[in-house]
Amino acid sequence: MARLSDPVTILKGVGPTKAKQLAALNIFTLEDLICHFPRGYEDRTRFVSIADLEVDKPACFKAVVMNTPRTHHIRKGLDITKVQVADHTGRLNLTFFNQKFTTEQLQYGGEYVFYGTLTGDYAGYQMTSPAFERIDSAPVVTRRVLPIYPLTAGISNATMIKTIRQAMAVCDTPREIIPEEIRRQYGILPAERAYQAIHMPASMEEAELAKRRLIFEEFFVFSAGLSLMRASREQKAVAPYQKGDLSPFYTSLPFALTGAQQRAIGEILSDMQSGKPMNRLLQGDVGSGKTMVAAAAAYLAVQNGQQAALMAPTEILAEQHYTGLSRLLSPLGVRVKLLTGGMTAKEKKEVREEMASGGADLIIGTHALISESSAFARLGLVVADEQHRFGVAQRSALASKGTAPHLLVMSATPIPRTLALIMYGDLDVSILDELPPGRQKVDTFLVSEKMRARINAFIRKQAEEGHQSFVVCPAVEEAEELDIKAASVWAETLQQTVFPDLRVSLIHGQMKSGQKEAVMADFAAGKADILVATTVIEVGVDVPNATLMVIEDADRFGLSQLHQLRGRVGRGSAKSYCILTSQNKNPETLARLKALCNTNDGFRIAEEDLRLRGPGDFFGSRQSGLPVFRVANLACDLKTLKQAQAASARWIEEMGTEDTPEAETLRRRIGELFRRSQGTMN
Ligand code: ADP
Ligand code: MG
C-alpha cells in the first residue's frame, strides 16, 4: 500500500514529464490527486438502440463493427476515419477526425459500447468521434457518469481519470474526520465512500451526495480552524491594561468623535482590560473614521507600556497614516515610526533597531511588519487596516506567535453577514455606523461617451474652483482587445490635448513605491489638478480637497470597489461628485451601475455585489485573503456552511483540548487549508 504523501511518480506511467504537468495543477502527491475533484460530470448512463438515438441527445448504444475502419489522409494534419456499425435496429456511419490510432482498435465484427451525439437529418444520420470501449471491458468512458476534471496542457481528461483511479487503487482515501454522529445527523456520506463516489459515481445523485459531503468537510475543517485559533489566542493570558485614561487623546483631537467611534473605543478598552488578547473587527464604511479608533487603541497600548504596530495594505497608505498619526500622537509622547520597503537600507535598519530596543512606540508599515513581529521589544497591539487583505492565514500566523498581542482588524468594505461568518468567525465585531458630521452625499452619475465634452468641462470647473479630480482607469497597459483606457495613455492624452494648461499627474501599481509616494504626496499638497490612477488609490487615500471622482469604464469594476473609489471624494466640506463612464450597453450592467447612483449605503451595495459576482471577485481576486476551498463555493453553499459551523462548534466543545487521533488529523487539515489560503495573499 502506498501512502497519501507519496509523490505521484510512484504511479505507473507517471514520469518526470507528467509529474511536471500535474504540478501545474498543484498536484504533487497521491493525496493531491485524490483531492483533485471533478468540476462537473457528464451523464453517460442513458442506453438506447441505434433506432432510438435522437439528434443532439448524447447516449450510449451497443453495436457491432460492420467493416474495417478506413482512414483517408486529407491533408497535413487532417485524417478522417470512417466505419459503419450496426445493432438489430439499424446501421450508423461513424466518422473520426485524427484518431487513426484509436480507431484501429475497432475490429471488424467486434462488439463495442459507444457514447456520442447523433447529427444529421432524414437525408442521412451520422455520428462524429464517439467514445467507445469493448463490451466486455469495465465501464470507463461509456455506461457511467463521467467526471470532468480541471485539466492542464498535456493531460487529457481520460489520462486524469486513469491516473486518479490508479492512485485510489494503491492507497487509502484521506482519513475520516467527521464523527459518525454528525454524519448521521446531517445525512453526510462517510469519507471513503465520498471519495470513491466523487470520482466514480454510480449516478448523478451519488455524485451530488459526495460533493455535499466534501463541501461540508471543507467548511467543517475551516470553522473548526477558526474556533481553535480563537481558543488558542484566548487561552493566552495577557496583563490587563491598568491605564485607560483617554482624555489627553481626546483633547488633542481637532474634532469630537462620533458616537460610533466612542462606542468602538469603549469596546476596545474593555477588551484590553479583560486580561485576554483582543480579537476584534472594526467595520465601518469609507470615511467613517476608523483611523481615529486605531489611534486611540494605539494610544492605550503605549500608555500601558507596550508597542503597537499598524499595518496598511499599501505603502502609500502607510505613509499617509504615518503623517497623520505622528502629528496627532507625537505631542502626547508617542514615538511614531514608519517602516516600508521603499526606505533605504540604513533607514530601515534604524527603525528596526528602535523596534527591538523599545525606542519606538507605534510602528506603521505594510503587512511586511507582521513577519518582523518577533523583532518588537514588547508588541502589545497589532492593527490591520483595510482587512480584506489580512486574511485568516495572516491571523493564524499571528496567533501562533509566542506572545499574543491584541488584534484589531479594520474593514472599509462592508462585508455581507454571510461572508463575514467565513472570514471573521473568530473575531468580535465593532461597527461604525455613523459618519462624522457635515459629510455630504457624493452625487453619482452614470454617463456614456457622448458626454465626454461635458465631463471634461466639469473636471475643468473643479480646477477653476481650486479643487482636484481623480480619474480612475481599469488597467495600466493598453490591452488591445479589451479597449480599456490605459491609465498611462489616458493621462498623456488629458495632459497633451485636453488640459494642456492644467497639471495632470499619473499613479499606477507598476510604479516604484517611492515614486508612487511622491506623486501621492504632491497631489495631497495640491501640486496637481488631476490625478489619473489605477485602483492603487482605492484604499484609504485621503485628499479632502478632491471633489470629483471620474471612473472610466466603470462596468469593469465591482460595485464594492466602485463604492470604495467613490469614498475617495466627499471627504472635505465642498460638494463632491462621482462620474461613472461606460460604453457597455448591457441592460443588466447598466442597472448594476445605476444602483450605485441611487445609494450610498455600503452594506446594500456589498450584498448586491456579492450576489452578482460571487465571493472571489467580491474582494478582488487573489488579494482577498479568503480561504481557498477545493469544492465549496461561498456564494452557493451557505446552508451547508451554517450546518458545518454548528457541527464543528459542537464537536470542538465535546472534544475539548484532548489529543485524540481525530483531533490531530483535524489540526493537520486545518493547517493545510490555512497554508493554501496564504498563497492567495500576494
Ligand atoms: P476611514 O474609516 O475610511 O479609514 P478615515 O479614518 O480616513 O476614514 O477618516 C476620514 C476623514 O474623516 C479623515 O480626514 C479624518 O480626519 C476625518 N474624521 C475622522 N473622525 C472624525 C470626526 N469624528 N469628526 C470629523 N472628522 C473626522
Ligand atoms: Mg482608512
XYZ file of C-alpha atoms and ligand atoms in Angstrom:
710
model
C 0.000 0.000 0.000
C 1.254 3.452 -0.846
C 0.872 6.480 1.403
C -1.127 9.611 0.653
C 2.009 11.670 0.993
C 3.884 9.657 -1.648
C 4.795 11.538 -4.816
C 2.732 10.967 -7.945
C 5.790 9.493 -9.631
C 5.302 6.187 -7.793
C 2.366 5.557 -10.122
C 2.849 3.585 -13.323
C 3.053 5.849 -16.324
C 3.808 8.971 -14.307
C 7.365 10.021 -15.092
C 9.091 13.377 -14.708
C 7.207 14.915 -17.653
C 3.775 14.010 -16.413
C 4.736 14.935 -12.858
C 5.640 18.373 -14.091
C 2.379 18.724 -15.935
C 0.478 17.678 -12.824
C 2.462 20.160 -10.775
C 0.876 22.904 -12.863
C -2.379 21.874 -11.191
C -0.725 21.872 -7.760
C -0.753 18.106 -7.748
C 2.367 16.624 -6.208
C 1.249 13.753 -4.016
C -1.266 10.948 -4.212
C -3.402 12.920 -1.801
C -3.386 15.900 -4.141
C -4.557 13.582 -6.902
C -7.313 12.101 -4.809
C -8.338 15.610 -3.805
C -8.375 16.803 -7.400
C -12.135 16.864 -7.740
C -14.164 16.971 -10.937
C -15.547 20.330 -11.943
C -18.603 18.594 -13.341
C -19.987 15.355 -14.705
C -21.310 14.001 -17.939
C -24.145 11.573 -17.520
C -23.329 8.706 -19.853
C -25.694 6.237 -18.278
C -28.519 6.579 -20.816
C -28.622 3.497 -23.050
C -30.645 3.210 -26.258
C -30.712 1.243 -29.518
C -29.462 2.807 -32.743
C -33.010 3.353 -33.950
C -33.837 5.256 -30.784
C -30.887 7.658 -30.985
C -32.114 11.237 -31.224
C -30.320 14.168 -32.791
C -28.378 16.298 -30.285
C -29.118 13.932 -27.387
C -25.928 12.123 -26.413
C -26.421 8.497 -25.444
C -24.747 5.104 -25.193
C -25.522 2.253 -27.540
C -24.218 -1.232 -28.159
C -23.158 -2.063 -31.735
C -21.108 -4.400 -33.912
C -18.451 -3.082 -36.297
C -19.562 -3.856 -39.873
C -16.358 -3.144 -41.803
C -12.669 -2.442 -41.359
C -12.152 1.229 -40.451
C -10.666 3.162 -43.373
C -8.528 6.240 -42.868
C -8.123 8.909 -45.544
C -5.319 11.357 -45.348
C -6.984 14.589 -46.471
C -4.100 16.969 -45.969
C -1.346 17.633 -43.477
C -2.909 17.489 -40.040
C -6.222 16.055 -41.182
C -7.006 12.343 -41.250
C -10.555 11.102 -41.492
C -11.517 7.601 -40.416
C -14.858 6.107 -41.406
C -16.517 2.970 -40.107
C -20.012 1.534 -40.090
C -21.644 -0.079 -37.030
C -24.995 -1.758 -36.516
C -27.363 -3.296 -33.989
C -30.600 -5.189 -34.562
C -32.458 -1.915 -35.116
C -30.263 -0.256 -37.696
C -26.922 0.906 -39.044
C -24.909 4.036 -38.380
C -21.888 5.656 -40.047
C -19.218 6.911 -37.681
C -16.575 9.499 -38.561
C -13.434 10.197 -36.587
C -11.002 13.064 -37.094
C -7.324 12.462 -36.476
C -7.906 9.367 -34.376
C -6.212 6.837 -36.586
C -4.587 5.006 -33.702
C -7.691 4.873 -31.578
C -9.907 3.699 -34.362
C -7.504 0.987 -35.404
C -8.627 -0.727 -32.230
C -12.110 -1.135 -33.719
C -12.151 -4.641 -35.138
C -14.415 -5.833 -37.849
C -17.097 -7.991 -36.243
C -16.224 -6.841 -32.717
C -18.893 -5.639 -30.292
C -18.455 -2.277 -28.556
C -20.298 0.280 -26.488
C -20.312 3.761 -27.984
C -21.213 7.090 -26.478
C -21.859 10.016 -28.773
C -24.237 12.537 -30.239
C -26.276 11.882 -33.366
C -26.227 14.575 -36.056
C -27.887 14.977 -39.434
C -31.486 14.739 -40.662
C -33.730 12.326 -42.545
C -31.407 12.598 -45.550
C -28.739 10.873 -43.515
C -27.678 10.492 -39.928
C -24.166 10.059 -38.616
C -22.040 10.421 -35.544
C -18.686 12.139 -35.146
C -15.925 10.896 -32.852
C -17.968 8.895 -30.326
C -16.163 7.492 -27.297
C -16.103 3.714 -27.250
C -14.842 0.672 -25.430
C -15.175 -3.079 -25.786
C -18.388 -4.528 -24.496
C -16.514 -6.777 -22.081
C -14.321 -4.013 -20.646
C -15.003 -2.189 -17.390
C -17.032 0.974 -17.983
C -14.649 3.900 -18.200
C -15.816 6.277 -20.905
C -19.289 4.799 -21.518
C -22.123 3.431 -19.344
C -21.260 5.641 -16.421
C -21.241 9.141 -15.013
C -18.024 10.563 -16.379
C -16.127 13.014 -14.174
C -14.832 16.095 -15.973
C -11.651 17.370 -14.374
C -9.859 20.685 -14.410
C -7.002 19.968 -16.805
C -3.711 21.379 -17.944
C -1.612 21.158 -21.088
C -0.513 17.599 -21.771
C -3.106 15.934 -19.555
C -6.378 14.828 -21.076
C -9.494 14.058 -19.119
C -9.014 10.368 -19.891
C -5.460 10.462 -18.525
C -6.665 12.245 -15.424
C -9.364 9.661 -14.835
C -6.870 6.849 -15.231
C -4.266 8.446 -13.008
C -6.702 9.205 -10.207
C -8.107 5.673 -10.423
C -4.621 4.322 -10.063
C -3.952 6.495 -7.030
C -7.181 5.327 -5.403
C -6.251 1.735 -6.096
C -2.862 1.912 -4.412
C -3.689 3.926 -1.317
C -6.431 4.629 1.178
C -8.558 7.731 0.879
C -7.906 10.559 3.359
C -8.956 9.790 6.898
C -12.435 10.372 8.182
C -12.619 13.500 10.296
C -16.342 13.932 10.722
C -17.668 11.897 13.634
C -20.345 9.356 12.817
C -22.925 11.070 14.954
C -22.614 14.272 12.966
C -22.654 12.390 9.694
C -25.885 10.737 10.685
C -27.453 13.962 11.842
C -26.769 15.810 8.597
C -27.059 12.902 6.188
C -23.388 13.012 5.248
C -21.572 10.175 3.450
C -18.573 8.548 5.167
C -15.228 9.795 3.864
C -14.201 6.719 1.944
C -17.474 6.413 0.090
C -17.469 10.114 -0.671
C -14.009 9.994 -2.233
C -14.956 6.929 -4.271
C -18.205 8.492 -5.388
C -16.859 11.903 -6.273
C -14.502 10.286 -8.761
C -16.577 7.294 -9.802
C -20.212 7.982 -9.066
C -22.778 5.348 -9.965
C -25.298 8.075 -10.673
C -25.598 11.835 -10.765
C -27.379 11.670 -7.412
C -24.453 9.895 -5.852
C -22.082 12.478 -7.282
C -24.185 15.193 -5.640
C -24.116 13.419 -2.290
C -20.371 13.020 -2.496
C -19.931 16.659 -3.346
C -22.128 17.736 -0.483
C -20.083 15.650 1.921
C -16.810 17.169 0.727
C -18.165 20.703 0.904
C -19.388 20.006 4.403
C -15.964 18.679 5.274
C -14.176 21.763 3.990
C -16.418 24.081 5.925
C -16.181 21.843 8.960
C -12.394 21.994 8.863
C -12.400 25.705 8.275
C -14.862 26.555 11.023
C -13.028 24.291 13.403
C -9.858 26.119 12.433
C -11.349 29.483 13.275
C -12.657 28.223 16.605
C -9.374 26.633 17.565
C -7.490 29.746 16.537
C -9.713 31.846 18.685
C -9.486 29.402 21.576
C -5.719 29.250 21.410
C -5.499 33.019 21.473
C -7.947 33.270 24.319
C -6.022 30.776 26.375
C -3.100 33.120 26.446
C -3.398 35.389 29.409
C -2.155 38.922 28.975
C -1.782 41.572 31.624
C -4.976 43.637 31.758
C -4.367 47.269 30.878
C -4.442 49.354 34.043
C -4.445 52.752 32.418
C -7.493 53.695 30.434
C -7.449 57.486 30.528
C -8.035 58.776 27.032
C -8.652 62.418 27.910
C -5.268 63.711 26.656
C -6.009 61.961 23.370
C -9.481 63.439 23.134
C -8.191 66.899 23.957
C -5.633 66.834 21.191
C -8.179 65.860 18.521
C -9.300 68.656 16.182
C -12.880 67.344 16.319
C -15.248 65.496 18.591
C -15.510 61.774 17.958
C -18.780 60.404 16.680
C -20.921 58.302 18.980
C -19.997 55.234 16.962
C -16.281 55.949 17.302
C -16.639 56.376 21.064
C -18.592 53.162 21.341
C -15.947 51.230 19.382
C -13.159 52.689 21.503
C -15.103 51.671 24.620
C -15.350 48.099 23.342
C -11.661 48.040 22.575
C -10.782 49.389 26.002
C -12.841 46.752 27.731
C -11.150 44.043 25.632
C -7.797 45.401 26.652
C -8.739 45.414 30.294
C -10.095 41.870 30.206
C -6.815 40.003 30.566
C -7.353 38.168 27.279
C -5.985 39.179 23.898
C -8.453 41.248 21.915
C -9.725 39.768 18.635
C -11.776 42.487 17.107
C -13.028 43.502 13.706
C -13.793 47.183 13.263
C -16.162 47.574 10.406
C -17.131 50.936 9.003
C -17.883 52.450 5.661
C -15.327 54.608 3.893
C -14.868 57.867 5.733
C -16.416 56.654 8.975
C -13.191 57.461 10.803
C -11.620 54.124 11.572
C -8.143 55.611 11.790
C -9.029 57.578 14.901
C -10.270 54.440 16.606
C -6.994 52.751 15.739
C -5.128 55.764 17.089
C -6.999 55.518 20.375
C -6.175 51.828 20.620
C -2.511 52.528 19.911
C -2.507 55.297 22.484
C -3.894 52.909 25.098
C -1.284 50.278 24.288
C 1.546 52.766 24.552
C 0.161 54.256 27.730
C 0.299 50.776 29.192
C 3.936 50.357 28.312
C 3.515 48.363 25.104
C 4.238 48.863 21.443
C 1.688 48.988 18.668
C 2.034 48.059 15.006
C -0.255 49.483 12.356
C -0.250 47.608 9.073
C -1.564 49.179 5.908
C -2.107 47.331 2.637
C -0.024 49.753 0.566
C 2.990 51.924 1.158
C 1.044 55.000 0.127
C -1.426 54.364 2.859
C 1.245 53.563 5.413
C 2.918 56.851 4.629
C -0.343 58.698 4.981
C -1.145 57.097 8.309
C 2.340 57.942 9.466
C 1.976 61.603 8.593
C -1.442 61.908 10.239
C -0.760 59.867 13.330
C 2.624 61.294 14.163
C 1.093 64.752 14.021
C -1.631 63.615 16.407
C 0.257 61.333 18.755
C 3.802 62.736 18.951
C 2.692 65.664 21.111
C 1.285 63.060 23.508
C 4.714 61.490 23.837
C 4.135 58.573 21.469
C 7.208 57.841 19.357
C 5.816 57.056 15.882
C 7.993 55.400 13.225
C 7.493 54.378 9.630
C 8.868 51.182 8.118
C 8.306 50.476 4.437
C 10.094 48.695 1.631
C 10.702 51.993 -0.123
C 13.048 53.273 2.586
C 16.815 52.959 2.285
C 18.515 50.018 3.951
C 20.068 52.347 6.500
C 16.737 53.945 7.407
C 15.110 50.564 7.752
C 17.913 49.310 9.943
C 17.495 52.267 12.263
C 13.771 51.768 12.631
C 14.229 48.046 13.235
C 16.708 48.782 15.968
C 14.256 51.143 17.602
C 11.548 48.488 17.363
C 13.762 45.935 19.008
C 15.094 48.222 21.704
C 11.690 49.656 22.523
C 12.703 53.114 21.371
C 9.725 53.243 19.032
C 6.154 53.013 20.334
C 3.943 52.946 17.267
C 5.395 51.451 14.107
C 3.493 51.943 10.891
C 4.207 49.882 7.804
C 2.855 47.429 5.304
C 1.986 43.843 6.032
C 5.657 43.023 5.978
C 5.651 44.273 9.562
C 3.972 41.105 10.706
C 6.867 38.958 9.645
C 9.011 41.157 11.848
C 6.803 40.941 14.871
C 9.405 38.848 16.675
C 11.692 41.829 16.457
C 9.496 44.005 18.642
C 10.607 44.650 22.198
C 7.072 44.433 23.645
C 4.440 44.295 20.944
C 1.031 44.671 22.562
C -1.266 45.622 19.710
C -1.499 44.834 16.023
C -3.863 46.885 13.891
C -4.503 45.700 10.340
C -6.037 48.380 8.162
C -8.236 47.512 5.202
C -8.520 43.993 6.431
C -9.676 42.091 3.446
C -6.091 41.568 2.525
C -5.305 40.455 6.019
C -6.843 37.063 5.787
C -7.254 34.126 8.023
C -3.805 32.807 7.194
C -2.198 36.001 8.475
C -4.269 35.923 11.631
C -3.315 32.365 12.288
C 0.346 33.238 11.771
C -0.053 35.995 14.297
C -1.918 33.774 16.724
C 0.852 31.218 16.618
C 3.491 33.701 17.788
C 4.678 33.242 21.336
C 3.079 36.307 22.790
C -0.457 37.194 21.882
C -0.828 40.843 21.018
C -4.243 42.457 20.903
C -5.562 42.353 17.363
C -7.715 44.964 15.703
C -8.693 44.305 12.095
C -10.251 47.240 10.267
C -12.542 46.811 7.309
C -13.721 49.506 4.963
C -15.625 47.074 2.810
C -18.955 46.456 4.414
C -18.961 42.698 4.435
C -22.185 40.850 3.895
C -23.096 38.934 7.008
C -22.730 35.574 5.345
C -19.226 36.243 4.192
C -18.244 37.805 7.486
C -19.046 34.481 9.111
C -16.412 32.866 6.963
C -13.734 35.455 7.109
C -14.141 36.654 10.651
C -15.824 33.849 12.501
C -13.023 34.151 15.062
C -13.458 37.855 15.735
C -15.735 40.102 17.781
C -17.220 42.942 15.806
C -17.498 46.689 16.346
C -19.378 48.705 13.789
C -19.018 52.373 12.880
C -22.485 53.056 11.551
C -22.283 56.812 11.704
C -20.328 59.228 9.542
C -18.614 62.306 11.005
C -20.918 65.332 10.879
C -21.008 67.532 7.803
C -20.351 64.686 5.395
C -22.285 65.098 2.211
C -23.676 62.565 -0.102
C -21.471 62.188 -3.165
C -23.736 62.790 -6.166
C -23.134 59.999 -8.641
C -23.893 59.926 -12.353
C -23.671 57.267 -15.000
C -22.825 58.668 -18.425
C -21.925 57.443 -21.883
C -19.144 58.513 -24.194
C -21.418 61.153 -25.732
C -20.966 63.182 -22.559
C -17.179 63.326 -22.881
C -17.068 67.076 -23.565
C -19.224 67.762 -20.532
C -17.121 65.523 -18.326
C -14.036 67.426 -19.383
C -15.754 70.743 -18.752
C -16.714 69.518 -15.300
C -13.146 68.493 -14.491
C -12.028 71.947 -15.574
C -14.644 73.581 -13.391
C -13.310 71.787 -10.299
C -9.819 73.007 -11.082
C -11.007 76.556 -11.587
C -12.636 76.435 -8.158
C -9.353 75.284 -6.660
C -10.420 71.662 -6.261
C -8.919 68.473 -7.586
C -10.152 65.469 -9.546
C -9.349 61.797 -9.691
C -9.640 59.937 -12.965
C -9.514 56.180 -12.474
C -8.898 53.709 -15.290
C -9.219 49.937 -15.086
C -5.756 48.982 -16.335
C -2.224 50.203 -16.731
C -1.212 48.998 -20.134
C -3.315 49.240 -23.266
C -4.997 45.883 -23.659
C -5.861 45.932 -27.307
C -8.784 43.614 -27.465
C -10.361 44.963 -24.359
C -10.364 48.584 -25.391
C -9.528 49.682 -21.902
C -8.344 53.179 -21.469
C -4.995 52.527 -20.004
C -4.148 54.965 -17.298
C -0.836 55.966 -18.777
C -2.188 56.587 -22.261
C -5.140 58.438 -20.872
C -3.014 60.646 -18.643
C -0.912 61.540 -21.642
C -3.975 62.415 -23.718
C -5.508 64.523 -20.978
C -2.295 66.461 -20.436
C -1.366 66.963 -24.086
C -4.669 67.597 -25.771
C -7.466 68.183 -23.264
C -5.940 70.106 -20.367
C -2.573 71.454 -21.578
C -2.917 74.310 -19.061
C -3.700 72.108 -16.050
C -1.407 69.834 -14.053
C -2.100 66.178 -14.743
C -0.221 63.503 -12.851
C -0.245 59.737 -13.005
C -0.072 56.946 -10.486
C -0.297 53.211 -11.026
C 0.661 49.948 -9.443
C 3.648 49.302 -11.644
C 5.478 52.383 -10.441
C 8.192 52.093 -7.796
C 6.883 52.711 -4.329
C 8.991 55.824 -3.770
C 7.663 57.246 -7.000
C 4.085 56.488 -6.013
C 4.511 58.171 -2.669
C 5.962 61.259 -4.276
C 3.063 61.533 -6.726
C 0.535 60.994 -3.964
C 2.173 63.457 -1.628
C 2.261 66.085 -4.385
C -1.377 65.557 -5.162
C -2.333 65.774 -1.485
C -0.335 69.016 -1.303
C -2.326 70.448 -4.202
C 0.525 70.295 -6.703
C -1.631 68.627 -9.356
C -5.179 69.285 -10.519
C -5.930 65.892 -11.931
C -4.633 62.551 -10.777
C -5.022 59.751 -13.277
C -4.820 56.467 -11.454
C -5.441 52.774 -11.443
C -7.023 51.197 -8.417
C -3.883 51.712 -6.347
C -5.713 54.681 -4.883
C -8.648 52.527 -3.915
C -7.860 52.072 -0.302
C -7.802 54.798 2.251
C -6.148 57.670 0.440
C -7.303 60.912 1.976
C -7.267 64.150 -0.035
C -10.083 66.330 1.330
C -9.629 68.930 -1.402
C -10.553 66.435 -4.122
C -14.171 66.856 -5.153
C -14.532 64.808 -8.305
C -14.026 61.127 -8.985
C -14.296 60.081 -12.615
C -14.253 56.321 -13.133
C -13.653 55.261 -16.715
C -15.187 52.014 -17.952
C -16.886 51.621 -14.627
C -18.518 48.384 -15.761
C -15.151 46.709 -15.389
C -15.139 47.236 -11.650
C -17.138 45.519 -8.956
C -19.740 47.539 -7.108
C -17.927 47.467 -3.793
C -14.763 48.562 -5.471
C -16.605 51.457 -7.112
C -18.045 52.392 -3.758
C -14.553 52.395 -2.266
C -13.270 54.554 -5.072
C -16.136 56.969 -4.670
C -15.248 57.219 -0.995
C -12.029 58.983 -2.006
C -14.050 62.170 -2.543
C -16.554 63.906 -0.311
C -14.024 63.966 2.494
C -13.848 67.735 2.799
C -16.537 70.350 3.216
C -17.095 71.006 -0.502
C -19.795 69.296 -2.511
C -18.390 66.260 -4.300
C -19.297 64.223 -7.335
C -18.646 60.856 -8.888
C -18.993 60.212 -12.613
C -19.100 56.677 -13.917
C -18.481 56.259 -17.616
C -19.405 53.139 -19.510
C -19.779 52.140 -23.108
C -21.446 48.938 -22.112
C -24.985 48.587 -23.433
C -25.968 45.516 -21.464
C -29.115 46.482 -19.513
C -28.085 44.375 -16.509
C -24.698 46.032 -16.325
C -26.269 49.446 -16.546
C -28.801 48.564 -13.854
C -25.958 47.470 -11.619
C -24.168 50.775 -12.080
C -27.382 52.750 -11.632
C -27.804 51.072 -8.254
C -24.636 52.818 -7.228
C -26.006 56.191 -8.316
C -29.054 55.631 -6.156
C -27.474 54.634 -2.883
C -24.532 55.481 -0.687
C -25.233 52.595 1.636
C -22.142 50.433 1.540
C -23.865 47.428 3.077
C -26.583 47.336 0.461
C -24.017 47.714 -2.267
C -21.939 44.909 -0.822
C -24.861 42.483 -0.583
C -25.726 43.242 -4.173
C -22.142 42.836 -5.262
C -21.761 39.501 -3.548
C -24.962 38.291 -5.143
C -23.834 39.368 -8.591
C -20.223 38.365 -8.591
C -19.609 35.717 -6.015
C -17.152 35.978 -3.150
C -13.922 35.546 -5.075
C -14.445 38.613 -7.199
C -16.160 40.428 -4.402
C -12.890 41.289 -2.759
C -10.914 41.373 -5.941
C -9.473 38.027 -6.752
C -6.186 36.888 -5.265
C -5.890 39.618 -2.704
C -8.891 38.576 -0.772
C -7.291 36.556 1.982
C -10.345 34.343 1.681
C -9.786 30.686 2.360
C -9.222 28.618 -0.750
C -11.788 25.860 -0.916
C -11.487 22.964 -3.297
C -15.137 22.113 -3.694
C -17.121 24.611 -1.705
C -18.454 27.783 -3.205
C -19.122 30.523 -0.715
C -21.893 32.081 -2.730
C -23.939 28.921 -3.134
C -23.246 26.682 -0.215
C -24.300 28.845 2.689
C -26.748 26.392 4.132
C -24.078 23.727 4.285
C -21.705 26.286 5.765
C -24.053 27.033 8.616
C -24.602 23.353 9.325
C -20.895 22.647 9.275
C -20.260 25.580 11.547
C -22.783 24.367 14.093
C -21.423 20.839 13.867
C -17.797 21.840 14.290
C -18.586 24.118 17.210
C -20.331 21.286 18.993
C -17.616 18.837 18.213
C -14.847 21.083 19.449
C -16.733 21.689 22.631
C -17.067 17.951 23.235
C -13.530 17.219 22.204
C -12.097 19.863 24.500
C -8.351 20.002 24.343
C -7.887 16.238 24.179
C -5.256 14.924 21.854
C -7.167 12.223 20.044
C -6.043 10.965 16.619
C -9.135 12.641 15.108
C -8.124 15.930 16.644
C -4.662 15.572 15.283
C -5.896 14.810 11.769
C -8.222 17.767 12.004
C -5.402 20.070 13.077
C -3.269 18.917 10.193
C -6.077 19.553 7.742
C -6.699 22.995 9.208
C -3.040 23.811 8.818
C -3.132 22.764 5.177
C -6.219 24.800 4.405
C -4.803 27.892 6.055
C -1.491 27.464 4.260
C -3.234 27.056 0.931
C -5.135 30.253 1.655
C -1.925 32.085 2.367
C -0.912 31.513 -1.235
C -3.585 33.977 -2.304
C -2.083 36.873 -0.468
C 0.482 38.161 -2.871
P -11.852 55.512 7.120
O -12.847 54.918 8.053
O -12.320 55.444 5.704
O -10.471 54.971 7.316
P -10.619 57.915 7.994
O -10.177 57.415 9.294
O -9.604 58.045 6.929
O -11.837 57.050 7.466
O -11.362 59.294 8.218
C -11.861 60.048 7.145
C -11.711 61.512 7.420
O -12.596 61.910 8.468
C -10.327 61.912 7.882
O -9.987 63.108 7.250
C -10.497 62.087 9.378
O -9.585 63.014 9.886
C -11.904 62.594 9.477
N -12.576 62.281 10.742
C -12.482 61.133 11.427
N -13.273 61.181 12.527
C -13.885 62.383 12.514
C -14.825 63.030 13.386
N -15.299 62.426 14.474
N -15.234 64.252 13.043
C -14.781 64.869 11.942
N -13.889 64.313 11.094
C -13.445 63.095 11.366
Mg -8.971 54.098 6.317
